[in-house]
PDB file of C-alpha atoms and ligand atoms in Angstrom:
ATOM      1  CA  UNK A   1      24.345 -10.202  58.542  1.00  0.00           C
ATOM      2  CA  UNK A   2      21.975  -7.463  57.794  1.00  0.00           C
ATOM      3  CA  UNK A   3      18.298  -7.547  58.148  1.00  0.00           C
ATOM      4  CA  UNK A   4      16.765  -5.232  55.186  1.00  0.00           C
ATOM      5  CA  UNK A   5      13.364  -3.640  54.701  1.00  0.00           C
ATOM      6  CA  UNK A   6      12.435  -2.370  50.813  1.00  0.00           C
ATOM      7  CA  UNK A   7       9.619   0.122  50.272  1.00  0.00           C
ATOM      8  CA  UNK A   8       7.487  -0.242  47.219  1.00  0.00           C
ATOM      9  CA  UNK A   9       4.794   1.724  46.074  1.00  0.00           C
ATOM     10  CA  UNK A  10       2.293   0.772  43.560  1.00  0.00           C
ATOM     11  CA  UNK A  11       2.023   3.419  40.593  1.00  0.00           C
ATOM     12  CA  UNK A  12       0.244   3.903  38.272  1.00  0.00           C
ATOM     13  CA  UNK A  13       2.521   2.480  35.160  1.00  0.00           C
ATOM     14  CA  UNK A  14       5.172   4.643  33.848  1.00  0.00           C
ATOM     15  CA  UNK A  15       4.116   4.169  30.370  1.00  0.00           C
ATOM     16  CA  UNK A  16       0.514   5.003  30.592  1.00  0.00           C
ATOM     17  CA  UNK A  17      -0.883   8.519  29.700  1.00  0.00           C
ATOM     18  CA  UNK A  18      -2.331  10.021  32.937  1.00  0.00           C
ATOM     19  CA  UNK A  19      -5.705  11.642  32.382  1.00  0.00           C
ATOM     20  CA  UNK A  20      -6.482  14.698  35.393  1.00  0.00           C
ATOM     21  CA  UNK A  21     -10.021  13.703  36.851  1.00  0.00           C
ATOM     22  CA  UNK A  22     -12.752  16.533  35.552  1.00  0.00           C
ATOM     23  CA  UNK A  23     -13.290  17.823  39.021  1.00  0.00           C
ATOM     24  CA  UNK A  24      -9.096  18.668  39.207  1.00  0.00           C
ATOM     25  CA  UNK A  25      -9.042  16.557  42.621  1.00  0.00           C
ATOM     26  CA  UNK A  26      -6.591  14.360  41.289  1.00  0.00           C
ATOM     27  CA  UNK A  27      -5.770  12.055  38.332  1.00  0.00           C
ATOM     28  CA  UNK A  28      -7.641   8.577  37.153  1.00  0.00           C
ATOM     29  CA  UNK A  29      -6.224   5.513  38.626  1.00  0.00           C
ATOM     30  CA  UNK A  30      -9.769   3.526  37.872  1.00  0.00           C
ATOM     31  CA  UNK A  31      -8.977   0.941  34.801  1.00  0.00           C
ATOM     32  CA  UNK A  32      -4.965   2.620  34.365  1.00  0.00           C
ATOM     33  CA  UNK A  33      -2.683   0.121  34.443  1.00  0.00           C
ATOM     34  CA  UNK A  34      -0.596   0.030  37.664  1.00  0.00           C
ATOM     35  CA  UNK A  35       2.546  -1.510  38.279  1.00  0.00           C
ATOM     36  CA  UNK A  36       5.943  -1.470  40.949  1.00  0.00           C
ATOM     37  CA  UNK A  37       7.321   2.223  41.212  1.00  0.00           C
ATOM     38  CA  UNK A  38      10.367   1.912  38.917  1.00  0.00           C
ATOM     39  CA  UNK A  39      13.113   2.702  41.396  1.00  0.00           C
ATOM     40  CA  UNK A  40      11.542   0.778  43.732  1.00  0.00           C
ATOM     41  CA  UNK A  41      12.360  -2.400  41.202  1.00  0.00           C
ATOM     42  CA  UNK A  42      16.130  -1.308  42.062  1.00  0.00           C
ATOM     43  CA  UNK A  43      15.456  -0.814  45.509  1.00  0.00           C
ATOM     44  CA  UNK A  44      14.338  -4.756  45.396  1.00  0.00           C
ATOM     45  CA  UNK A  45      17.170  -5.861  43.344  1.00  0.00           C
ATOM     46  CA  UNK A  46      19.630  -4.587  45.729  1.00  0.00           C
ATOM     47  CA  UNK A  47      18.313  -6.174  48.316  1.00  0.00           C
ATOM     48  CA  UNK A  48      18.507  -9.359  46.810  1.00  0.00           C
ATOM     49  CA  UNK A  49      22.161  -8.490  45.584  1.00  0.00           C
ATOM     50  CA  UNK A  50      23.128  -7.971  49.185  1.00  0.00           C
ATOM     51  CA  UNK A  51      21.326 -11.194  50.107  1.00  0.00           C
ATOM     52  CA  UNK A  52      23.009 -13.209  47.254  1.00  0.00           C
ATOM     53  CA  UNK A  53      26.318 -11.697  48.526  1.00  0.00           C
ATOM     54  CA  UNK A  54      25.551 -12.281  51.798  1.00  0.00           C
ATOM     55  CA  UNK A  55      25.434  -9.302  53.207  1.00  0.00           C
ATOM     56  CA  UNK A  56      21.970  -9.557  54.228  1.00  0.00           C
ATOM     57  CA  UNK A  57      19.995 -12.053  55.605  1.00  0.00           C
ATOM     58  CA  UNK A  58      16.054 -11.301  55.255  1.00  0.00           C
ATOM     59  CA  UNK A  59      14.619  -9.120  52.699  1.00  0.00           C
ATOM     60  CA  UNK A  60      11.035  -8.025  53.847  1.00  0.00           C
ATOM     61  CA  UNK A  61       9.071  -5.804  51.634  1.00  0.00           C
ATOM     62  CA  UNK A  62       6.217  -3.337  52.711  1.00  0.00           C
ATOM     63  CA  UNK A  63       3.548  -1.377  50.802  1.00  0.00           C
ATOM     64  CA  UNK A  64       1.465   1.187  51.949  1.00  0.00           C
ATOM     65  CA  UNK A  65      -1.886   1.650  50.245  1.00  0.00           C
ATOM     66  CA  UNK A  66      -4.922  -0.222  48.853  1.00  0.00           C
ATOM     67  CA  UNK A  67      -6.000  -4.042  48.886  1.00  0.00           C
ATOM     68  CA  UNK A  68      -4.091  -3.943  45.428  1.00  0.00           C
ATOM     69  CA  UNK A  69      -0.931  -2.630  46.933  1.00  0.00           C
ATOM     70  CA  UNK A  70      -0.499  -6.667  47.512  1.00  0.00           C
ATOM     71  CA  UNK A  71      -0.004  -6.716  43.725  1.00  0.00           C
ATOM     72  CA  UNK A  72       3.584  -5.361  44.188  1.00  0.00           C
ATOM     73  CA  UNK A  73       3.714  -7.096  47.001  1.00  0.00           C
ATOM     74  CA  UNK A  74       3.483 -10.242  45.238  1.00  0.00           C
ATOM     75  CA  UNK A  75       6.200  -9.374  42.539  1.00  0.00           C
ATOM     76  CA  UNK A  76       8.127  -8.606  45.263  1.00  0.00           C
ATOM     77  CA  UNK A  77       8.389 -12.094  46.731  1.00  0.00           C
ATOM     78  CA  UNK A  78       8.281 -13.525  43.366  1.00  0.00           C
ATOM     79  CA  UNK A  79      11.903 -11.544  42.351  1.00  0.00           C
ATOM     80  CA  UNK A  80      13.146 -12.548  45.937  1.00  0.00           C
ATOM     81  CA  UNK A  81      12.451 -10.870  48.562  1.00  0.00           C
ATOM     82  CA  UNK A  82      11.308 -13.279  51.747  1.00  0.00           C
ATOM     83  CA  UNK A  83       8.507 -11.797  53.455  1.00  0.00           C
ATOM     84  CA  UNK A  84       6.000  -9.174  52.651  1.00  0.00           C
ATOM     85  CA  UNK A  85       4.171  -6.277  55.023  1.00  0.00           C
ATOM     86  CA  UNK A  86       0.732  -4.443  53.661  1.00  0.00           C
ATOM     87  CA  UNK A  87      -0.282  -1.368  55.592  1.00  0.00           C
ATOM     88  CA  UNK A  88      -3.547  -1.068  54.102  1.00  0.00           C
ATOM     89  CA  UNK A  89      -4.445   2.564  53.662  1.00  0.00           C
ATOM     90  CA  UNK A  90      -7.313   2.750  51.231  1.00  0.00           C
ATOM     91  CA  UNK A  91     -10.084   5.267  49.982  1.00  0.00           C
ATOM     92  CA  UNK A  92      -9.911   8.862  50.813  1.00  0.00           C
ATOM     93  CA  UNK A  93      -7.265   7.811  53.749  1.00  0.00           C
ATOM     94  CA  UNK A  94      -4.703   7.171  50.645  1.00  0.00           C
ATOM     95  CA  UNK A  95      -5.350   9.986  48.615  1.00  0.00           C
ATOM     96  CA  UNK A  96      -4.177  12.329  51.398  1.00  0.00           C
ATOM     97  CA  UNK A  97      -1.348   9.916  52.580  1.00  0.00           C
ATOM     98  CA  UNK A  98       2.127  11.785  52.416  1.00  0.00           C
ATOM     99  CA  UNK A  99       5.700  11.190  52.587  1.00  0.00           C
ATOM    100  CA  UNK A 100       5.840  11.897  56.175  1.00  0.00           C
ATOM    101  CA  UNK A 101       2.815   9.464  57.015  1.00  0.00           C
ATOM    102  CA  UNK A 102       4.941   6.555  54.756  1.00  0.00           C
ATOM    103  CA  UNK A 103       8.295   7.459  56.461  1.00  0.00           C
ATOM    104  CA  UNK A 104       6.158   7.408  60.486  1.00  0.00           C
ATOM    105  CA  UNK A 105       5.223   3.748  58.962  1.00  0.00           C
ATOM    106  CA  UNK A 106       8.385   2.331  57.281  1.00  0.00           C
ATOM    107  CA  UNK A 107      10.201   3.722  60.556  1.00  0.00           C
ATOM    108  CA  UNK A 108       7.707   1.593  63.343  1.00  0.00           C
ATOM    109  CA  UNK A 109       8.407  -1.555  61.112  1.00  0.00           C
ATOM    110  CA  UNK A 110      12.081  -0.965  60.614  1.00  0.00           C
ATOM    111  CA  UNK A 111      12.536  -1.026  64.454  1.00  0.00           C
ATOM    112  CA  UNK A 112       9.786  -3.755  65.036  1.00  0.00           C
ATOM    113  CA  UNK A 113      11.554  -5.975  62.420  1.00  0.00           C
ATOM    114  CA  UNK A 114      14.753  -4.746  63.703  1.00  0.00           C
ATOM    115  CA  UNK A 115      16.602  -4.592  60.558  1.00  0.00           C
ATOM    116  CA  UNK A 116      19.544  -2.766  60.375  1.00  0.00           C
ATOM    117  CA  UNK A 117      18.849  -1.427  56.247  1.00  0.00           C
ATOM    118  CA  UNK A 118      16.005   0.527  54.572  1.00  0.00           C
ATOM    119  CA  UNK A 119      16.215   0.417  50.741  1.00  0.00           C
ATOM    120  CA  UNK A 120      13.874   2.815  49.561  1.00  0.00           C
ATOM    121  CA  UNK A 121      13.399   4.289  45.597  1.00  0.00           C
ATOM    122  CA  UNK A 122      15.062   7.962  45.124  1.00  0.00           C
ATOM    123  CA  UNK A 123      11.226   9.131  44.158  1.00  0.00           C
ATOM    124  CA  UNK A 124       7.563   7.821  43.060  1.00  0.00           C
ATOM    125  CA  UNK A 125       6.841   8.717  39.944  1.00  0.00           C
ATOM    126  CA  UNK A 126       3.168   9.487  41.019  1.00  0.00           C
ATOM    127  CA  UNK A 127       3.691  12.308  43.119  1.00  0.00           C
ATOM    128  CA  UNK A 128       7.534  13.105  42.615  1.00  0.00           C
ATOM    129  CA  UNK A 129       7.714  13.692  46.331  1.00  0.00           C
ATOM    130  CA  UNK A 130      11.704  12.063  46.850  1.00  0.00           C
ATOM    131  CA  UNK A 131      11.173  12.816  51.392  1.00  0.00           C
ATOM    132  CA  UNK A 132      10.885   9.793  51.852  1.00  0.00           C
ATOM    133  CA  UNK A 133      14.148   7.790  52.419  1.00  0.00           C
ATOM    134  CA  UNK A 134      15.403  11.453  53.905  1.00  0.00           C
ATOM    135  CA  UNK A 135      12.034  11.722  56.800  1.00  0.00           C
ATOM    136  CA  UNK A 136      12.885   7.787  57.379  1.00  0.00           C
ATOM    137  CA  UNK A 137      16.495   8.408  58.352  1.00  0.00           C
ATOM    138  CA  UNK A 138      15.464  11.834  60.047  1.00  0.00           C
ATOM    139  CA  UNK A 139      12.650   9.782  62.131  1.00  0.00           C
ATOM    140  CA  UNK A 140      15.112   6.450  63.214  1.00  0.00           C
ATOM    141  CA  UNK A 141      17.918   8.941  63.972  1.00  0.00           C
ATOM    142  CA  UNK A 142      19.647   6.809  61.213  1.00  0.00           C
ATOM    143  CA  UNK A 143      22.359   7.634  58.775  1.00  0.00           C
ATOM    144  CA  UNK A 144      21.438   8.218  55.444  1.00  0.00           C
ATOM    145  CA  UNK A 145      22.797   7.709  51.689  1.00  0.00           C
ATOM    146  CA  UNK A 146      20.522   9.045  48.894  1.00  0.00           C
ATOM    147  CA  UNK A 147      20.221   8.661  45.320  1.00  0.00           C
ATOM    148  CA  UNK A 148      22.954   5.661  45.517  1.00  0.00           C
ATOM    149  CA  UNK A 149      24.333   4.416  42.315  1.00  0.00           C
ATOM    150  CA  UNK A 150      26.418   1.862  43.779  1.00  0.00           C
ATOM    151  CA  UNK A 151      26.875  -0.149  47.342  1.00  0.00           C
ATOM    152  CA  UNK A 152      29.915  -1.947  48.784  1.00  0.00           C
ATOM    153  CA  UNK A 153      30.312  -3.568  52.383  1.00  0.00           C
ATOM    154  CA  UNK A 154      32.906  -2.796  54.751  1.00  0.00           C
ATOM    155  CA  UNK A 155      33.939  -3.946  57.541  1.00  0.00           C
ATOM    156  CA  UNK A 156      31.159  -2.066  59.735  1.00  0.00           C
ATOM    157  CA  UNK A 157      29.888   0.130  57.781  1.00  0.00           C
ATOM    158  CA  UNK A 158      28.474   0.562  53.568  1.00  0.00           C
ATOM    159  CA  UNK A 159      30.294   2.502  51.160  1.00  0.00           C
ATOM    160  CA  UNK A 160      27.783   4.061  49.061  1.00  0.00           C
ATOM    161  CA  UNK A 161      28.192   6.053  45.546  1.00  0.00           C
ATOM    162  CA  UNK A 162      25.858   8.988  45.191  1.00  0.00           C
ATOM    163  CA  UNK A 163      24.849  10.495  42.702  1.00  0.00           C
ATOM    164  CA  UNK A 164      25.050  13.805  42.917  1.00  0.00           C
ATOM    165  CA  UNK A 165      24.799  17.196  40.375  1.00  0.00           C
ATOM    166  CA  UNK A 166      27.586  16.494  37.687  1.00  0.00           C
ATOM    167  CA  UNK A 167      29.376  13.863  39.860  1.00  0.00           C
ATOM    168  CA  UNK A 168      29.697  11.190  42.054  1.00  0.00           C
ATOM    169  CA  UNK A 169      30.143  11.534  45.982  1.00  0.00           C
ATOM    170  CA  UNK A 170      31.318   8.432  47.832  1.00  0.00           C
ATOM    171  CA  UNK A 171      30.357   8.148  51.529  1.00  0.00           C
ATOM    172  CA  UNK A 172      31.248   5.266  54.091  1.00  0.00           C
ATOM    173  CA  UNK A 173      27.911   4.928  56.319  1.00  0.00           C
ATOM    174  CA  UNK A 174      27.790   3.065  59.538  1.00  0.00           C
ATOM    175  CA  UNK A 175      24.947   0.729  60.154  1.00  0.00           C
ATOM    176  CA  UNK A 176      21.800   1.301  60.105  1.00  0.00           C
ATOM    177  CA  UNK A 177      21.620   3.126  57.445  1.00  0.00           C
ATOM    178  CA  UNK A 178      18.687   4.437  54.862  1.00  0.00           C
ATOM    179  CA  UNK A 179      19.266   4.234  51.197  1.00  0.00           C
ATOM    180  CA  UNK A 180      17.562   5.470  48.468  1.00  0.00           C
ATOM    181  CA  UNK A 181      18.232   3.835  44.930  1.00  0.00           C
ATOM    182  CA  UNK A 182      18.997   5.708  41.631  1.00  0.00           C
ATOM    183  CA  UNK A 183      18.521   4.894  38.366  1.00  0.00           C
ATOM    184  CA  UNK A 184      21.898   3.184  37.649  1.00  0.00           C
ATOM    185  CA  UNK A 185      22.478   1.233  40.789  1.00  0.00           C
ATOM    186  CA  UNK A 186      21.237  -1.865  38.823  1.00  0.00           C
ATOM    187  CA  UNK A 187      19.577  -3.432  36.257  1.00  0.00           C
ATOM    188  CA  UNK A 188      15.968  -5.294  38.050  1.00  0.00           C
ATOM    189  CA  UNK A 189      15.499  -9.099  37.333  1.00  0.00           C
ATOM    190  CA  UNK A 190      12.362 -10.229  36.097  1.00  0.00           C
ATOM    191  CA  UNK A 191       9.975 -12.416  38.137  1.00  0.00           C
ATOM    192  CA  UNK A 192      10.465 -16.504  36.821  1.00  0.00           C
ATOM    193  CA  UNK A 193       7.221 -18.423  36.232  1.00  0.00           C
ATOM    194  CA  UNK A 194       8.235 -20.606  38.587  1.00  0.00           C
ATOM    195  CA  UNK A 195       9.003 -17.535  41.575  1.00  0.00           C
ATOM    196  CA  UNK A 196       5.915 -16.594  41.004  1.00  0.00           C
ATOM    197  CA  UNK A 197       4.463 -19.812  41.681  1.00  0.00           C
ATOM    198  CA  UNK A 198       6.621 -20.076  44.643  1.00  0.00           C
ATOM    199  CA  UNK A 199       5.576 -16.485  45.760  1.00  0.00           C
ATOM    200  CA  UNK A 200       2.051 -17.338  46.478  1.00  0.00           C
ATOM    201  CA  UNK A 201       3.183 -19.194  49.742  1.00  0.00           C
ATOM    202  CA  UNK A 202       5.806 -16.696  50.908  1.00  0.00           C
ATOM    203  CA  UNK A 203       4.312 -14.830  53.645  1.00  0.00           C
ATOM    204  CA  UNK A 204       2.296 -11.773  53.913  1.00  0.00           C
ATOM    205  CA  UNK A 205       0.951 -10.166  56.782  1.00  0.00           C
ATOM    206  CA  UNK A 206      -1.652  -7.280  56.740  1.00  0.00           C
ATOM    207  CA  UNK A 207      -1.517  -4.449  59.457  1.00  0.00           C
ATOM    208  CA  UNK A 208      -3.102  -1.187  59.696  1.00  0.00           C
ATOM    209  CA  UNK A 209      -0.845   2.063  60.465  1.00  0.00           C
ATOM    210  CA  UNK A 210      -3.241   2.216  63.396  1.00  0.00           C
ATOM    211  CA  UNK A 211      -2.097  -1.098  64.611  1.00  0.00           C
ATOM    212  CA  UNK A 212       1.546   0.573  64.344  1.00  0.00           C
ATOM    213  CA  UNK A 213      -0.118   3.959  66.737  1.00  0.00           C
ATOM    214  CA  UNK A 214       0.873   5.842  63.238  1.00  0.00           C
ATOM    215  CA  UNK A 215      -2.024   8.444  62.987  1.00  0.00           C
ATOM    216  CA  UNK A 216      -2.358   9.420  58.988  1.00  0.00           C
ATOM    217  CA  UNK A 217      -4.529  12.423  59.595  1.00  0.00           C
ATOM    218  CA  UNK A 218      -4.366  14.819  56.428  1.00  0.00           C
ATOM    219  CA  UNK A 219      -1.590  17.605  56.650  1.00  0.00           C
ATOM    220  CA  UNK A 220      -1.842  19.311  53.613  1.00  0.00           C
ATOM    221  CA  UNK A 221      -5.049  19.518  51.435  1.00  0.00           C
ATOM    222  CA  UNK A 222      -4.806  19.191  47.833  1.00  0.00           C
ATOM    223  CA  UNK A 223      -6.630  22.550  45.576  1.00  0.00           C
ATOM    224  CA  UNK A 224      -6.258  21.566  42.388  1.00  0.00           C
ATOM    225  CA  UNK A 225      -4.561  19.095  39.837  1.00  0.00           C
ATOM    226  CA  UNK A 226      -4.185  20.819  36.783  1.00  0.00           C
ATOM    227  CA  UNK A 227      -2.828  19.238  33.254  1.00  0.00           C
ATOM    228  CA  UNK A 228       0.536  20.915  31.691  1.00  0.00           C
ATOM    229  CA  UNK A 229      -0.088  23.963  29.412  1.00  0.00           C
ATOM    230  CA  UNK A 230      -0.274  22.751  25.806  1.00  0.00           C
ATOM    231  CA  UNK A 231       2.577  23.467  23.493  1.00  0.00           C
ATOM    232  CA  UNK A 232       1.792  26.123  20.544  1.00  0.00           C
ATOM    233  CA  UNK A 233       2.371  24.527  17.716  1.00  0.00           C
ATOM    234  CA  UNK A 234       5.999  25.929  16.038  1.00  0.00           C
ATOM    235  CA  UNK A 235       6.539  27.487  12.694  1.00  0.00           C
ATOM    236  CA  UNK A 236       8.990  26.131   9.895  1.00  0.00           C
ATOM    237  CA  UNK A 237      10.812  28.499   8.771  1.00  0.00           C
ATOM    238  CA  UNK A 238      13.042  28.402   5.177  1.00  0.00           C
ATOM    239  CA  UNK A 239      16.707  29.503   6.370  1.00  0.00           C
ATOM    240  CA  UNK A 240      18.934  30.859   8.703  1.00  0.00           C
ATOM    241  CA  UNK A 241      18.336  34.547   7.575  1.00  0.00           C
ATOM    242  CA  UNK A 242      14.718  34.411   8.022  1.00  0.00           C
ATOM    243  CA  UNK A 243      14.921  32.681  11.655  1.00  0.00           C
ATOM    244  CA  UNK A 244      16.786  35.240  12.810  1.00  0.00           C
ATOM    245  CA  UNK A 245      14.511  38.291  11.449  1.00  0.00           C
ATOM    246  CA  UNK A 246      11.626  36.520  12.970  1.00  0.00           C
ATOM    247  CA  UNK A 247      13.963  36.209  16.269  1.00  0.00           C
ATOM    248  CA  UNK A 248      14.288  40.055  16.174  1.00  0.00           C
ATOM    249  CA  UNK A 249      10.865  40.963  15.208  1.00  0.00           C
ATOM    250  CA  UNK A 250       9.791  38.566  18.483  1.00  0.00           C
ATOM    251  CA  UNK A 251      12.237  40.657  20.460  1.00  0.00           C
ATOM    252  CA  UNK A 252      13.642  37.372  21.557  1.00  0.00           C
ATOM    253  CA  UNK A 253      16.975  38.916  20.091  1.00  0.00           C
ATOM    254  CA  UNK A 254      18.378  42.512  19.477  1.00  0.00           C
TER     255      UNK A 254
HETATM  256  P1  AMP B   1       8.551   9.601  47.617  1.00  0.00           P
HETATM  257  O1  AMP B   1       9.270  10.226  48.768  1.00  0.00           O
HETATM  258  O2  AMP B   1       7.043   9.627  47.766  1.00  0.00           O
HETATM  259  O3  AMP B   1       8.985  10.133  46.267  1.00  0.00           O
HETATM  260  O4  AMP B   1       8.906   8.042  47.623  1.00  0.00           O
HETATM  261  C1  AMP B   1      10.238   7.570  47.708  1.00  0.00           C
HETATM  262  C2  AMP B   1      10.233   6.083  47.984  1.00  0.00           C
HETATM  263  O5  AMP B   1       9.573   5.812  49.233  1.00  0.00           O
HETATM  264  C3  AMP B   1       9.492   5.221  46.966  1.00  0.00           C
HETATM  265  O6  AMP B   1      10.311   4.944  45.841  1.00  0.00           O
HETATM  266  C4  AMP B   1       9.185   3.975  47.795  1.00  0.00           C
HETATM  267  O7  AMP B   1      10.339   3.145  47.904  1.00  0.00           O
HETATM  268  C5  AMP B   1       8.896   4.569  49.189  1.00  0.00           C
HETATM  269  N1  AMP B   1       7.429   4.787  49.303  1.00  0.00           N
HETATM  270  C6  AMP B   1       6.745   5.922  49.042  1.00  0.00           C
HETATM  271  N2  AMP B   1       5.418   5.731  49.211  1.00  0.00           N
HETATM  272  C7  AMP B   1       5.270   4.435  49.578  1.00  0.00           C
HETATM  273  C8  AMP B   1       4.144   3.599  49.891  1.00  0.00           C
HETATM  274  N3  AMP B   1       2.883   4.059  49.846  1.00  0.00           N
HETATM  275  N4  AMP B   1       4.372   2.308  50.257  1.00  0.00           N
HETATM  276  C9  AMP B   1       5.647   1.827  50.298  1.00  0.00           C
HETATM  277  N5  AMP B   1       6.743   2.557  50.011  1.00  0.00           N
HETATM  278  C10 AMP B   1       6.560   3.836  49.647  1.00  0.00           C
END
């Protein structure tokens, strides 16, 4: 049976309004609700899908980030997932932490933990980066399967669905394997009451990527973080006719 580490990243929530800070170094995060990247909620699920089919054996969950990065942590273990790993990256350390520094990370503990599946999401909705499930695999040598809509075993190897511009590509990976999970490869369970109860005693160990010999020096320095032009506000016109005059006017048509 499989051994299977999930990535999850703690975002700030999907429905919140994000607010640019005033000096354009980056965007609020003080007081903004934060919650489990969304597609790392899939990421999860599966995992516990492959455990309930018993495909896999452990589930262990790691965050990179903050002392709150335990947050998701915590949901983690409460939806299922049996032991959890926080690399704690805080402070100005964080704010330059990249894709590449995540995927040097999630590779050490996928080869100290020896598990033979990383489940990662397709993207963070943060920073939109989706490198890191493809650095992961690049790092470990490993075969990978990205924006997976659907997983079935076989005999030695995963048959993953992909999802893939106005389609769907099937590929047969052999173990290990990376995954990254799309929207549709599932619908996430909420956390019980009682799971969460039960979650507070599940295990989880803090480690520093220094204690891993992962060095998270900045590689790219961040200029400015600007908000998206504002729309001008549209005109009504009465019919057809007068759109297109106005079209032609506008030289938008001849
Ligand atoms: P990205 O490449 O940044 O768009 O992230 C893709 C996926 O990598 C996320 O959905 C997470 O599963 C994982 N990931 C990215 N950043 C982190 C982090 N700080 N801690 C744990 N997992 C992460």
């Amino acid at each position: 049976m499989a051994r299977v580490l999930v990535g999850v990243k703690r975002v700030i929530d999907y429905a919140v309004k994000v607010r640019v800070k005033p000096d354009k170094t980056g965007v609020v995060t003080e007081g903004v609700k934060h919650s489990m990247n969304p597609f790392d909620e899939i990421a999860v699920e599966e995992a516990i899908r492959l455990k309930e089919k018993k495909i896999a054996s452990e589930i262990i969950a790691v965050s990179c980030g903050p002392p709150q990065a335990q947050e998701v942590l915590r949901t983690a273990l409460a939806m299922g997932v049996d032991k959890a790993i926080h690399v704690d990256v805080a402070g100005p350390e964080y704010e330059t932490l990249q894709p590449l520094h995540v995927s040097k990370i999630l590779a050490k503990i996928a080869q100290n933990e020896k598990v033979d599946i990383v489940i990662v999401g397709k993207q963070a909705i943060d920073d939109d980066c989706n490198q890191t499930a493809q650095m992961t695999a690049g790092i470990l040598g490993w075969a990978q399967a990205t924006f997976c809509s659907k997983i079935e075993k076989g005999d030695q190897e995963l048959t993953v669905t992909r999802e893939v511009d106005g389609g769907l590509e099937t590929v047969k990976c052999k173990l290990p394997t990376v995954i990254s999970a799309d929207l549709r490869l599932n619908e996430p369970r909420y956390a019980t009451l009682p799971n969460i109860m039960k979650a507070k005693k599940k295990p989880l160990q803090k480690i520093t990527p220094k204690d891993l010999g992962v060095d998270t020096s900045p590689r790219v320095q961040i200029l400015s973080v600007e908000d998206p032009p504002t729309r001008q506000a549209g005109t009504i016109v009465p019919d057809v006719d007068t759109l297109i005059s106005r079209l032609k006017e506008s030289g938008h048509i001849q």
